[in-house]
XYZ file of C-alpha atoms in Angstrom:
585
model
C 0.000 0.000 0.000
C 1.134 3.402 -0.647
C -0.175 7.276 0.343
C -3.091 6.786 -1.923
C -4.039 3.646 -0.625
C -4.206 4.994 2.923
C -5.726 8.154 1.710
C -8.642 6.018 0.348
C -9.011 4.055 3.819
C -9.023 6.905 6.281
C -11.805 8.705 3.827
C -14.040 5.874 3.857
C -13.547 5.589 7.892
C -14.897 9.455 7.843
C -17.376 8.556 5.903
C -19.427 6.294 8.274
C -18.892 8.750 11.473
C -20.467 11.068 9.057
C -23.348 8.672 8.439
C -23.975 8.126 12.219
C -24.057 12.008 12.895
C -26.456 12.375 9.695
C -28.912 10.094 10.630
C -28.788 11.012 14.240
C -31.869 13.061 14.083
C -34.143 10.217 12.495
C -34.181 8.695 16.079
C -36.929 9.837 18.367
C -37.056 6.758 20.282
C -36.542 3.009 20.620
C -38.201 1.836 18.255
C -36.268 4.369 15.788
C -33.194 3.194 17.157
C -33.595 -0.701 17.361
C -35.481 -1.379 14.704
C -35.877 2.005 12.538
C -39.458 2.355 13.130
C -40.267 -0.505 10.892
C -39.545 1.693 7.756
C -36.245 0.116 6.066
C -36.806 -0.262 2.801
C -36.302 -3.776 1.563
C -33.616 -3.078 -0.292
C -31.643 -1.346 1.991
C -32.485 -4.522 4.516
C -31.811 -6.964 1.977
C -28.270 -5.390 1.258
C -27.459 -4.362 4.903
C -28.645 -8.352 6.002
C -26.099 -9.503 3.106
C -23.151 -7.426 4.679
C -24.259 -8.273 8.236
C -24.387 -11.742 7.712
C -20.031 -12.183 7.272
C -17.077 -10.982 8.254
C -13.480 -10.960 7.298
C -13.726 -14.672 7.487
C -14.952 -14.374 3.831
C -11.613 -13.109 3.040
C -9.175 -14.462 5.334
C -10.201 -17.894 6.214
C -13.135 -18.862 3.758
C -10.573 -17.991 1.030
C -8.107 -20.014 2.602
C -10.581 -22.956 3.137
C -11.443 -22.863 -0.898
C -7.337 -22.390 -1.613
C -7.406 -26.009 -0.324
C -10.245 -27.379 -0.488
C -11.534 -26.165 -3.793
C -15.250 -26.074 -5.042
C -16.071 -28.089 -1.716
C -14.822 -24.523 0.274
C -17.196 -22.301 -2.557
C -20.324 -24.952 -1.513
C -19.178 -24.226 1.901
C -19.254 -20.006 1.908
C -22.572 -20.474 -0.378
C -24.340 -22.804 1.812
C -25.741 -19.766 3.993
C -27.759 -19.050 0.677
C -29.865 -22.327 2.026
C -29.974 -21.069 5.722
C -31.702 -17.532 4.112
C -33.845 -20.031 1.922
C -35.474 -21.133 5.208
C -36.070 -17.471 6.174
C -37.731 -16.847 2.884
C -39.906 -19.458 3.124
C -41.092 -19.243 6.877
C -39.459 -16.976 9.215
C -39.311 -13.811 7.732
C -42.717 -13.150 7.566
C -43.090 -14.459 11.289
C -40.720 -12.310 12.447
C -42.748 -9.206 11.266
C -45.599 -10.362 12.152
C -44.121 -10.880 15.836
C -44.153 -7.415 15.918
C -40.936 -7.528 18.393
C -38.452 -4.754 18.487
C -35.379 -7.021 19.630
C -34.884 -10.890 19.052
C -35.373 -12.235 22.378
C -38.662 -9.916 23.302
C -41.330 -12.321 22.249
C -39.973 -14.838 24.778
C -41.580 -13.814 27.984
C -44.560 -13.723 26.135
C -44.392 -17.052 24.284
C -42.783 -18.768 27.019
C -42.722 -16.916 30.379
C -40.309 -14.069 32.045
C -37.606 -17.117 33.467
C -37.118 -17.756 29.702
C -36.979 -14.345 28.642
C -34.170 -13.368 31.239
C -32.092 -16.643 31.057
C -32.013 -15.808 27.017
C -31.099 -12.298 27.571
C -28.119 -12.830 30.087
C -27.152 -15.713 27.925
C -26.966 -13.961 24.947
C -25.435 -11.133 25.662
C -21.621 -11.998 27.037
C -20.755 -14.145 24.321
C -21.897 -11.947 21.870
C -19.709 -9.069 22.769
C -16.758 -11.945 22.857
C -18.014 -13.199 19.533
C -18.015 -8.631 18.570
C -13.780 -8.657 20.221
C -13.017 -12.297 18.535
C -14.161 -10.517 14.871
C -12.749 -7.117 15.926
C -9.155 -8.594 16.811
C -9.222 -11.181 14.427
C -9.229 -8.649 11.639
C -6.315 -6.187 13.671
C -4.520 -9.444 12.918
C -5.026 -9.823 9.434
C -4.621 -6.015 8.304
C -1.135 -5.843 10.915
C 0.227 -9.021 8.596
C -1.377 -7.130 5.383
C -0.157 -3.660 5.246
C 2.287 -3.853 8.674
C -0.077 -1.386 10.928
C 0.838 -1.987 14.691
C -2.491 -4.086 16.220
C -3.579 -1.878 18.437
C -3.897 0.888 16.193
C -5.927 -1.349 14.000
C -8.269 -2.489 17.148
C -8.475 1.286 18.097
C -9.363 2.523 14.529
C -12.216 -0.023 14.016
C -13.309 -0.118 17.391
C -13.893 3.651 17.626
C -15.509 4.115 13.785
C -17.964 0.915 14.802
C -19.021 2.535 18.087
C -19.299 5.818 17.156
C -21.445 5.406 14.030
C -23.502 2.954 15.819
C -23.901 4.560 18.849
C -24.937 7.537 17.009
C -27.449 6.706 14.074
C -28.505 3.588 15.619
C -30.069 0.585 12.937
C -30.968 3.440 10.479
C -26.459 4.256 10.449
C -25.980 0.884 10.369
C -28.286 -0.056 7.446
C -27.196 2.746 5.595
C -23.447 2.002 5.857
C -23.737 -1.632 5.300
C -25.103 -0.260 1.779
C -22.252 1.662 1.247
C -19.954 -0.756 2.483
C -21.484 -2.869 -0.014
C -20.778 0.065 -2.760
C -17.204 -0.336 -1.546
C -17.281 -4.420 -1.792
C -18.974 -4.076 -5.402
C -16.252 -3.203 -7.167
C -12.788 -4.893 -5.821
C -14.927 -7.926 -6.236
C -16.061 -7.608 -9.971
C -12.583 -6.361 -11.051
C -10.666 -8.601 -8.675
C -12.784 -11.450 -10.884
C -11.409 -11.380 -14.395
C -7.428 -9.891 -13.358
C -6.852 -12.867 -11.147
C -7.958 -15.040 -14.013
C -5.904 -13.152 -16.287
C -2.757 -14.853 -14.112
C -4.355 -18.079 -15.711
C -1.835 -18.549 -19.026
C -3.387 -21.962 -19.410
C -7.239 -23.247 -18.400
C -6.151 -26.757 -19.423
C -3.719 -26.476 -16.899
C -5.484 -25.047 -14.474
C -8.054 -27.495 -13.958
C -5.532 -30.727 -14.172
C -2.890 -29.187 -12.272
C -5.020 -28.999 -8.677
C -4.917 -31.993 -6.231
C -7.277 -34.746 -6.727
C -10.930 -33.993 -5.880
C -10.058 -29.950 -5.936
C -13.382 -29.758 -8.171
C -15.373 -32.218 -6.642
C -18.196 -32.268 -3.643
C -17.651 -32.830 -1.127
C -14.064 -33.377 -0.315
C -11.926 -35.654 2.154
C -11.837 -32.600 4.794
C -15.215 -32.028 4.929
C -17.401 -34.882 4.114
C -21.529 -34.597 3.248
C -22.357 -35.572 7.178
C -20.343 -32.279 7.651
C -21.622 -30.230 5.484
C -25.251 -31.328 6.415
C -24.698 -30.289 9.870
C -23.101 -26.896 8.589
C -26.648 -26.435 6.626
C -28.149 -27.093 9.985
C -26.374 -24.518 11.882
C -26.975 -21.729 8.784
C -30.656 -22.715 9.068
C -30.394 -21.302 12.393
C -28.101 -18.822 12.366
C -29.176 -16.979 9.444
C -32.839 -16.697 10.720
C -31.543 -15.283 14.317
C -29.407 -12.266 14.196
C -28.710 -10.130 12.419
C -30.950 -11.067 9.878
C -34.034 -11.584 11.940
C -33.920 -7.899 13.436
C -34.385 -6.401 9.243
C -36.861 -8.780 8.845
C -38.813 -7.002 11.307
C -37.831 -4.043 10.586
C -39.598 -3.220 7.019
C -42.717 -2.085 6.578
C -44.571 -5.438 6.457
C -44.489 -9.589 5.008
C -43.820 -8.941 1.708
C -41.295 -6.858 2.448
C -39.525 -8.832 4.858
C -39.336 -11.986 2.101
C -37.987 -9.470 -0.362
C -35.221 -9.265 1.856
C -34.426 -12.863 2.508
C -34.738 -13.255 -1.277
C -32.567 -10.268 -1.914
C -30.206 -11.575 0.558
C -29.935 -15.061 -0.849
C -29.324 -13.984 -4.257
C -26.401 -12.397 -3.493
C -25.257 -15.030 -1.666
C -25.320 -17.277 -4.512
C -24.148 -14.513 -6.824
C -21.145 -14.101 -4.506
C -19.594 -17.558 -4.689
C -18.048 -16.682 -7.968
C -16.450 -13.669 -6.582
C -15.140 -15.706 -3.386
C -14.093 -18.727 -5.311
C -11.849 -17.512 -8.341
C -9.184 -15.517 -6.708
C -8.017 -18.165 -4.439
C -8.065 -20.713 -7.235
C -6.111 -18.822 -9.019
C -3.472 -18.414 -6.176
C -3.356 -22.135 -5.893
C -2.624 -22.736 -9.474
C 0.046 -19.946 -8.913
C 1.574 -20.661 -5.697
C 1.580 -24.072 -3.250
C 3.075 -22.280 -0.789
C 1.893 -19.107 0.389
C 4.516 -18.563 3.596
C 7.144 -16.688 1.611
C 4.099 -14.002 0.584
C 2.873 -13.400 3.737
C 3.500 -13.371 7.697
C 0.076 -15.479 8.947
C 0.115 -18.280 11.384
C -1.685 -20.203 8.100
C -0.504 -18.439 5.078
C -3.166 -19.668 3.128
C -5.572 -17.657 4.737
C -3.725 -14.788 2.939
C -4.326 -15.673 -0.617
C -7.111 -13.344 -1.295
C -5.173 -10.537 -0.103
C -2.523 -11.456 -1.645
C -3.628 -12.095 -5.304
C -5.929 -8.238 -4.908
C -1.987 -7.027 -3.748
C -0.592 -8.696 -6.937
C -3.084 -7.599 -9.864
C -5.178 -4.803 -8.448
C -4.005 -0.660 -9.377
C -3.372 1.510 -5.954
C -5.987 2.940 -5.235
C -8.492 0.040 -5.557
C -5.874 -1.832 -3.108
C -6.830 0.621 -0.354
C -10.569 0.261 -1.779
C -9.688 -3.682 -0.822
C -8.433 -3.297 2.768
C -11.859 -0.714 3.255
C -14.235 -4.052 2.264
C -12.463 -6.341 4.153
C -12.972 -3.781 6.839
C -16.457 -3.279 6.021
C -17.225 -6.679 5.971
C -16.258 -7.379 9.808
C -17.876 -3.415 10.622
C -20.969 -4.529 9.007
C -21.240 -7.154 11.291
C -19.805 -5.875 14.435
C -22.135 -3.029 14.411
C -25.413 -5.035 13.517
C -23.961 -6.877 17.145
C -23.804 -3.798 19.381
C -27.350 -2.699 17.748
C -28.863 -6.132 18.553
C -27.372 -6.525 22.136
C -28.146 -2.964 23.260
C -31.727 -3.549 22.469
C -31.536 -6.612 24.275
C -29.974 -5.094 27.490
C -32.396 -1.950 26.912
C -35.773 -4.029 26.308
C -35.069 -7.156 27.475
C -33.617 -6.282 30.636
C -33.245 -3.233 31.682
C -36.805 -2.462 31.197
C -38.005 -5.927 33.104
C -36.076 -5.564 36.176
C -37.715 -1.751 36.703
C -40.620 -3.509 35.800
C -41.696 -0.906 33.594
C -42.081 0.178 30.016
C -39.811 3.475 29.756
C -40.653 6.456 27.212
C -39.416 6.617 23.335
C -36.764 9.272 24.432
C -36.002 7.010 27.942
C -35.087 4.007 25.725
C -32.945 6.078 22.630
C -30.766 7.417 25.816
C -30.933 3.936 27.648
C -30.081 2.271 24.044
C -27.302 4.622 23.264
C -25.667 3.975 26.798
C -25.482 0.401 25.884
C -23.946 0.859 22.824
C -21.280 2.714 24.100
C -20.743 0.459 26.863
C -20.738 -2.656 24.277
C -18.133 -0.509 22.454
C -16.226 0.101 25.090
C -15.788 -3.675 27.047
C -15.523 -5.134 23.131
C -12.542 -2.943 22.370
C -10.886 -3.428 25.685
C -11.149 -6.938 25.472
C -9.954 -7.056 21.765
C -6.599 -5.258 23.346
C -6.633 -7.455 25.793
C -5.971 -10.404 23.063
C -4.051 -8.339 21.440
C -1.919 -8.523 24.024
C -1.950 -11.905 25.737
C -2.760 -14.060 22.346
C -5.805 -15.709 21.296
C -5.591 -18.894 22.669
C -6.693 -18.088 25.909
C -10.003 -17.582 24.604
C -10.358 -20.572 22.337
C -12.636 -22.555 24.939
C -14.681 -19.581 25.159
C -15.402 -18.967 21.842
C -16.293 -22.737 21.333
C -18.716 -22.647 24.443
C -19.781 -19.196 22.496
C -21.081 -21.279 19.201
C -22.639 -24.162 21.044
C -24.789 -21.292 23.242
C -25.922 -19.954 19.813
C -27.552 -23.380 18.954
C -29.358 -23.356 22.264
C -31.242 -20.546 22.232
C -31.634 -20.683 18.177
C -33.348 -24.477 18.696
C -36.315 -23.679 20.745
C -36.545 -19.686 19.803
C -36.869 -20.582 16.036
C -39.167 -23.588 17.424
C -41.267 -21.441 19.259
C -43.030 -19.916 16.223
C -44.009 -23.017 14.248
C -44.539 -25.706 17.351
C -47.485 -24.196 18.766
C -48.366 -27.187 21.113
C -45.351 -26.225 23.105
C -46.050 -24.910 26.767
C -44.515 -22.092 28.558
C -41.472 -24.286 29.820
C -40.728 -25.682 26.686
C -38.223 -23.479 26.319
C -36.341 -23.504 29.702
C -36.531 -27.802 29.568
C -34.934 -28.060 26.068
C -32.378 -25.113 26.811
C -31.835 -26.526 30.261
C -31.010 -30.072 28.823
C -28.858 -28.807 25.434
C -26.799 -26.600 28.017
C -26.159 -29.780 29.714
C -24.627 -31.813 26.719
C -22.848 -28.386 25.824
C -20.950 -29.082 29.053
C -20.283 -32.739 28.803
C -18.773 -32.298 25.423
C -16.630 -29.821 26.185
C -15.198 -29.880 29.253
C -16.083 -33.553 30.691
C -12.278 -35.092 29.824
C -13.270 -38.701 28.874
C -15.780 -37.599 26.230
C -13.652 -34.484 25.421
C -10.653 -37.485 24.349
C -13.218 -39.507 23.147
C -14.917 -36.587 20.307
C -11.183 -35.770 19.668
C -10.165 -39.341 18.815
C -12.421 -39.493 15.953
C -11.227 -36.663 14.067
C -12.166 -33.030 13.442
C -14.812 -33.345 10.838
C -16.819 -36.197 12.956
C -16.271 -34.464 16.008
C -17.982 -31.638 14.626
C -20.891 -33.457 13.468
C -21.570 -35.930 16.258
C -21.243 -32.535 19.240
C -23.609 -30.572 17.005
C -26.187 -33.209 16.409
C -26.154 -34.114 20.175
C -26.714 -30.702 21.120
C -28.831 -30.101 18.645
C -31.366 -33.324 18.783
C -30.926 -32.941 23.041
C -32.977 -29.852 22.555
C -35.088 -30.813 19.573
C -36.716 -33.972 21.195
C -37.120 -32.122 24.967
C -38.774 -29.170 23.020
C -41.307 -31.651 20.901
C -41.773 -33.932 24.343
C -42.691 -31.009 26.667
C -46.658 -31.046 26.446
C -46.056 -34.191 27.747
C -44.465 -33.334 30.378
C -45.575 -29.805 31.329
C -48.958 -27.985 31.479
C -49.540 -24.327 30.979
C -51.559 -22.471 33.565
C -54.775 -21.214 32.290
C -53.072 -17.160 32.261
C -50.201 -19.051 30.512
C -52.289 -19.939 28.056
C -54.085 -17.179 27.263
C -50.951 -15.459 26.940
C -49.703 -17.800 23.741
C -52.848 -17.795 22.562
C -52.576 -14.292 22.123
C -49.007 -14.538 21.175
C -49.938 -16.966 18.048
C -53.474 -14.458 17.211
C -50.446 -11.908 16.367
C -48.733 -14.166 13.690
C -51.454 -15.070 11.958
C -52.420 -11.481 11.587
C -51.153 -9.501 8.978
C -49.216 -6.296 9.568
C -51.434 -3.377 8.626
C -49.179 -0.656 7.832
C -51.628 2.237 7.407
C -53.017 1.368 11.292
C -49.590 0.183 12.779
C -47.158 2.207 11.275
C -46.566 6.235 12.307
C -45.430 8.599 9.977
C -42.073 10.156 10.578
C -39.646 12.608 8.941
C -37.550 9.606 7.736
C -40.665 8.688 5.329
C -39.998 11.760 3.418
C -36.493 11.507 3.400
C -35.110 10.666 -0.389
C -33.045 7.449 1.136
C -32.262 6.448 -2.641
C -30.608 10.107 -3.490
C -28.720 9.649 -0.082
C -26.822 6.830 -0.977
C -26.686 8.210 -4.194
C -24.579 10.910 -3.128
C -22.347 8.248 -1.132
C -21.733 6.052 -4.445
C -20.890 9.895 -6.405
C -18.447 10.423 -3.911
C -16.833 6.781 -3.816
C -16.554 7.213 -7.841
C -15.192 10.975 -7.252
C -12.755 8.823 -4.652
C -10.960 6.741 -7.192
C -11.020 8.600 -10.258
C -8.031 10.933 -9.170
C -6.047 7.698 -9.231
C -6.943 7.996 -12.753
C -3.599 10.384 -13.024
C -1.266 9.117 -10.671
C 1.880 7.497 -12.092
C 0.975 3.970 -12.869
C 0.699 1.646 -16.262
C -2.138 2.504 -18.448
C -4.412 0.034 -17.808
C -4.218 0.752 -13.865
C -5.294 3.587 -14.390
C -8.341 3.062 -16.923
C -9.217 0.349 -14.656
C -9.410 3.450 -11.885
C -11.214 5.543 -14.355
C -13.825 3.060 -15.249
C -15.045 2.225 -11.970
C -14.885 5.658 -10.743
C -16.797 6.686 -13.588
C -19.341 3.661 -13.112
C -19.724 4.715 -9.672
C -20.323 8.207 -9.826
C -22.927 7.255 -12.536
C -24.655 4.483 -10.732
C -24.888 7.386 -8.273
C -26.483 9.892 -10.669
C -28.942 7.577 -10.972
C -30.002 7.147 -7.635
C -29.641 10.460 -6.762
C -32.100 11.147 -9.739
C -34.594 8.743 -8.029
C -34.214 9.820 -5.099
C -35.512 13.253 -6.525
C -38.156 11.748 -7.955
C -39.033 9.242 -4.740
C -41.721 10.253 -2.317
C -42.841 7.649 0.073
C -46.074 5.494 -0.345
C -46.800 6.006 3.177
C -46.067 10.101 3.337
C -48.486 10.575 0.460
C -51.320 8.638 2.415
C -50.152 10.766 5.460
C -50.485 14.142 3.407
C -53.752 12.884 1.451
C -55.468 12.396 4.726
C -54.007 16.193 6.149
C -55.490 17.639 3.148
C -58.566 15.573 3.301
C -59.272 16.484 7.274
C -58.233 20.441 6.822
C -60.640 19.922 3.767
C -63.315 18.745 5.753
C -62.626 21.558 8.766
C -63.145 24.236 6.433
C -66.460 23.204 4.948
């Protein structure tokens, strides 16, 4: 990286504090802040739930799975498509229809308060490790990248995430995912076709990889393991983050619009995550004299964009691998401060608290979140990661028990109030056994990674599926009980009636389209100076075409943005006129 790499880095970083301050004054309360009044459009939710739902992985060690493992590693970074599938087909529109603000808030009344609380406090600590893991897992991929000391890295993205966040709330974060995607867009179509322009000959290419490198599945990772990886996307993808812009659109339709958007570019993304480590791998079997990472092939996306993209677009590179672990981070601290704010704070006073009370309460929490994530991602920094390795296993198994029974809770409506504690209560019990009880520990290690990953999840995973589906047997709800899930189910099968449920707000006459509009102008307006720095001609029209494309696509959206007046504002200033109509006859 040179001056115009960095140059192109610390502008983007200014460019989502700016966001946060700008869309500071859309939030007027909780509901604004946690789930932007239910007014995202889809396609802001469908992009921002694409961004949210990766990291840096994609880049670091998804590329390095497919450098080795081939088109079993592309089936493996695609397979979240099919977790989104189940979204698009089910839970999206229950999740609007649950009318929830936060994930966890439908619990006490599906379930009871015990469930609720033992969620929430769950939930929340090993998320924020899960926020420091991602946050210091990336300091160590940019330090062995461009050579920045770690803790300037941690400090950097830990203050741009918070601040934004803290700020803007889900309305900053939505945004910026979209213009972190703007930033993704075009290293990955260009990155494409010069990496396979390293290719002098196909025929070569595709005899010269080890045996089964374009086969599925492969010897690592067998079809038991990927079935149980298809498993865990079916519930992670249809938790957080992408639950909370499900419910925060305008209605159904909208919400499966954004699974489907979601999905699509899932699947159109394996191409862009698949070719560049290929090529590296026909290029280079050894990637340790390239670059300083405990597993070097983790580095060959980096290192191919370093190879074969023009400055410029190499800073643009570092920015989306950034973006891609901000996205996420930030949809974290969004999630979990609603869930302290809501979900806890709010049940031990034992009180609902104003619209203002819970912006303040929720903007506390994010800046608390903020603070204990970046703290303890210096803390690694400093003492290693290893230390937290048994931690961040327990972290992934605690996922799976709350996802089993919430996800469970909408569709298995025989299922009484303690459902959820009993199949939680059990599943945390197995969770335990497997990982810390030594004989069975030895036992799962002895037979390998791949079946030790399958036979732990499917224990967990079937502990809490059969006490969830066995509980009317075993408990009764109370007649209040009762009455309350009764009421709980009424909700889902209502539909979401947007003119009754939905208030207006200055955000439904704000031209969102022309807003990022302007943020895709000034991207293009970004790179095309690079246009005249001293480089080889076809750097530099590379530079000039996807400044120009940018700027352009911009134009466009800023001209529909113009043009763009909300369906819901015009009903809202058809009815003033109508009632000051009516008043003066």
């Amino acid at each position: 990286m040179n001056v115009y790499d960095y140059a192109v880095v610390a502008a983007y970083m200014v460019m989502m504090v700016w966001i946060g301050i700008y869309f500071m004054r859309y939030n007027r309360g909780g509901s604004d802040y946690f789930r932007a009044g239910n007014k995202l459009n889809w396609w802001i939710a469908g992009l921002s739930a694409f961004m949210s739902s990766f990291s840096a992985y994609m880049y670091t060690g998804g590329a390095g799975i497919i450098y080795q493992e081939g088109l079993t590693g592309s089936f493996i970074l695609g397979s979240t498509a099919l977790g989104i599938l189940a979204g698009y087909l089910l839970f999206a529109k229950l999740w609007r229809r649950s009318r929830v603000t936060t994930i966890l808030e439908f619990l006490d009344e599906r379930f009871n308060l015990s469930s609720h609380q033992v969620a929430s406090w769950t939930y929340i600590p090993f998320n924020i490790l899960y926020c420091a893991t991602a946050q210091y897992s990336l300091a160590i991929f940019i330090t062995a990248a461009i050579g920045m000391d770690i803790s300037y890295v941690i400090w950097i993205c830990g203050l741009v995430i918070m601040v934004y966040t803290l700020l803007g709330g889900l309305w900053a974060v939505a945004i910026t995912d979209v213009v972190q995607f703007l930033v993704l867009l075009p290293v990955s179509l260009v990155l494409v076709p010069l990496a396979l322009l390293k290719v002098d000959n196909f025929h070569s290419f595709f005899h010269s990889m080890p045996p089964g490198y374009f086969s599925i599945p492969s010897q690592q990772y067998p079809w038991y393991w990927l079935l149980v990886l298809m498993l865990l996307l079916v519930h992670g993808q249809n938790t957080n983050p992408n639950a909370q812009r499900y419910f925060s659109v305008r209605d159904e339709a909208e919400a499966k619009k954004v699974a489907l958007l979601c999905m699509l570019l899932f699947i159109a993304g394996i191409m862009t995550w698949t070719v560049p480590p290929m090529v590296m791998r026909y290029l280079y079997n050894d990637l340790s004299p390239y670059i300083s990472l405990p597993n070097p092939h983790e580095g060959s996306y980096v290192v191919i964009a370093m190879m074969v993209l023009p400055h410029g677009l190499i800073g643009l590179m570092i920015s989306a691998i950034f973006a891609a672990t901000m996205s996420s981070i930030a949809s974290q601290y969004n999630s979990i401060s609603g869930i302290i704010t809501k979900d806890i704070v709010a049940k031990l006073a034992g009180r609902d608290f104003t619209a203002r009370s819970q912006l303040l309460l929720g903007m506390a929490a994010t800046l608390a979140v903020g603070i204990i994530t970046l703290l303890l991602s210096l803390a690694m920094a400093g003492s290693g990661q290893g230390s937290f390795k048994t931690m961040m296993k327990l972290s992934s198994l605690t996922g799976t028990l709350i996802a089993t029974p919430l996800l469970l809770g909408f569709i298995y409506r025989k299922a009484p109030s303690w459902s959820f504690m009993f199949s939680f209560t059990l599943s945390a019990i197995v969770t335990l056994l497997v990982a810390f009880f030594p004989p069975l520990v030895d036992y799962l290690a002895s037979l390998g990674p791949a079946m030790e990953f399958t036979v732990t999840t499917l224990a967990i995973f079937f502990t809490g599926l059969i006490a969830f589906l066995i509980s009317p047997f075993i408990f009764k709800s109370s007649q209040r009980e009762a009455a309350r899930i009764k009421t709980f189910f009424t909700r889902l099968d209502t539909p979401v009636d947007t003119s009754r449920e939905i208030d207006d707000s200055p955000i439904d006459h704000a031209p969102l389209a022309g807003f990022v509009g302007w943020m895709s102008i000034i991207l293009g307006a970004l790179i095309l100076p690079f246009t005249f720095i001293p480089a080889p001609l076809p750097d530099r029209m590379i530079n000039l075409s996807l400044g120009s494309i940018l700027v352009a696509f911009g134009g466009l959206l800023y001209y529909l943005g113009k043009e763009e007046e909300p369906e819901y504002g015009r009903k809202q200033e058809s009815g003033v006129r109508s009632r000051k109509s009516e008043a003066r006859r």
